[in-house]
Phi, psi and omega in degrees: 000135175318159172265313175293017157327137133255114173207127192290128172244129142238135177212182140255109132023124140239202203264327186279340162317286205293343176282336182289295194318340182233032109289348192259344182302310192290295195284010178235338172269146200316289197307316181290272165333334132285338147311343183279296182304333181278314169333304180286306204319304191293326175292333171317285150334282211306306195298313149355257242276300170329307167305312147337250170342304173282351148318320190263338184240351186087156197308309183307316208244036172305304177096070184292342198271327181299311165307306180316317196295315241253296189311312181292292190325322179312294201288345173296274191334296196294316174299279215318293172328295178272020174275330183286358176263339170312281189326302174298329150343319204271308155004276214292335184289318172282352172267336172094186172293127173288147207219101163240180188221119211219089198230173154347272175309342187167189152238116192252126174232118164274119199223167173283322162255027199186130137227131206241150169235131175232170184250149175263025161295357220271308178284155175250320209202137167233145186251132165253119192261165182287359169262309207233150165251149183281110194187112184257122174299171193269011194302172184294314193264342163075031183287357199254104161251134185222122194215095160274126135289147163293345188264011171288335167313144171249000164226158203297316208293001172315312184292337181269329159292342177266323189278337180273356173279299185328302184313292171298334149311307197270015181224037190229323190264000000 
């Protein structure tokens, strides 16, 4: 690989990049990845205690209600996630086609309303999902989000030249 590796992204935004992106956000960052174990931890107890109860008290006293409060809550987490990929959608839509460049030095974005240059010390980590690749600060909550599509690319062999830059940055930094 080259040292002057370069590699060009143009996309427009859609709502399923940015939903991969503040999923791959959830499971790679410290604060996501312990919301996931309390998660599992609870259904875990919860199924415990049911099971218990319907052993011990029979089929009438399962305690199904406890379960709805579980469902429900699931399906809030989950809107939530795609209302905040709405949000940004509406955001990223309104900055226009993205234009990035991805080098040595950094990542540079050019949009019809916006331009950013970041370095790659800004990141701690890039994740590759099966749409985007991912690059997260090292911060606790991992708020500092950056989401290429892959389909921003313009040649296949691009993606093996953009994951080995990611690579070779982020793990220098």
């Amino acid at each position: 690989m080259t040292v002057h590796t370069t590699v060009k992204l143009t996309y427009v935004v859609t709502w399923r990049e940015i939903s991969d992106g503040l999923k791959i956000q959830m499971r790679h960052s410290p604060v996501g990845r312990w919301g996931y174990r309390a998660w599992w931890g609870l259904i875990a107890v919860l199924g415990l205690v049911s099971a218990v109860n319907l052993l011990t008290r029979g089929v009438g006293a399962a305690g199904l209600e406890a379960w709805k409060y579980v469902l429900t809550l699931f399906l809030l987490l989950v809107a939530i996630r795609w209302l905040t990929a709405l949000a940004l959608l509406a955001y990223a839509r309104h900055l226009g086609e993205h234009r990035v460049t991805v080098d040595a030095d950094g990542i540079s974005t050019l949009s019809a309303r916006h331009t950013n240059q970041t370095n790659w010390g800004f990141y701690g980590r890039g994740v590759e999902g099966r749409r985007v690749f991912v690059l997260l600060t090292p911060d606790i909550w991992g708020t500092g989000v950056l989401i290429l599509p892959k389909r921003g690319l313009g040649d296949p062999q691009d993606s093996e030249q953009l994951r080995s830059l990611i690579t070779k940055h982020l793990a220098a930094a």
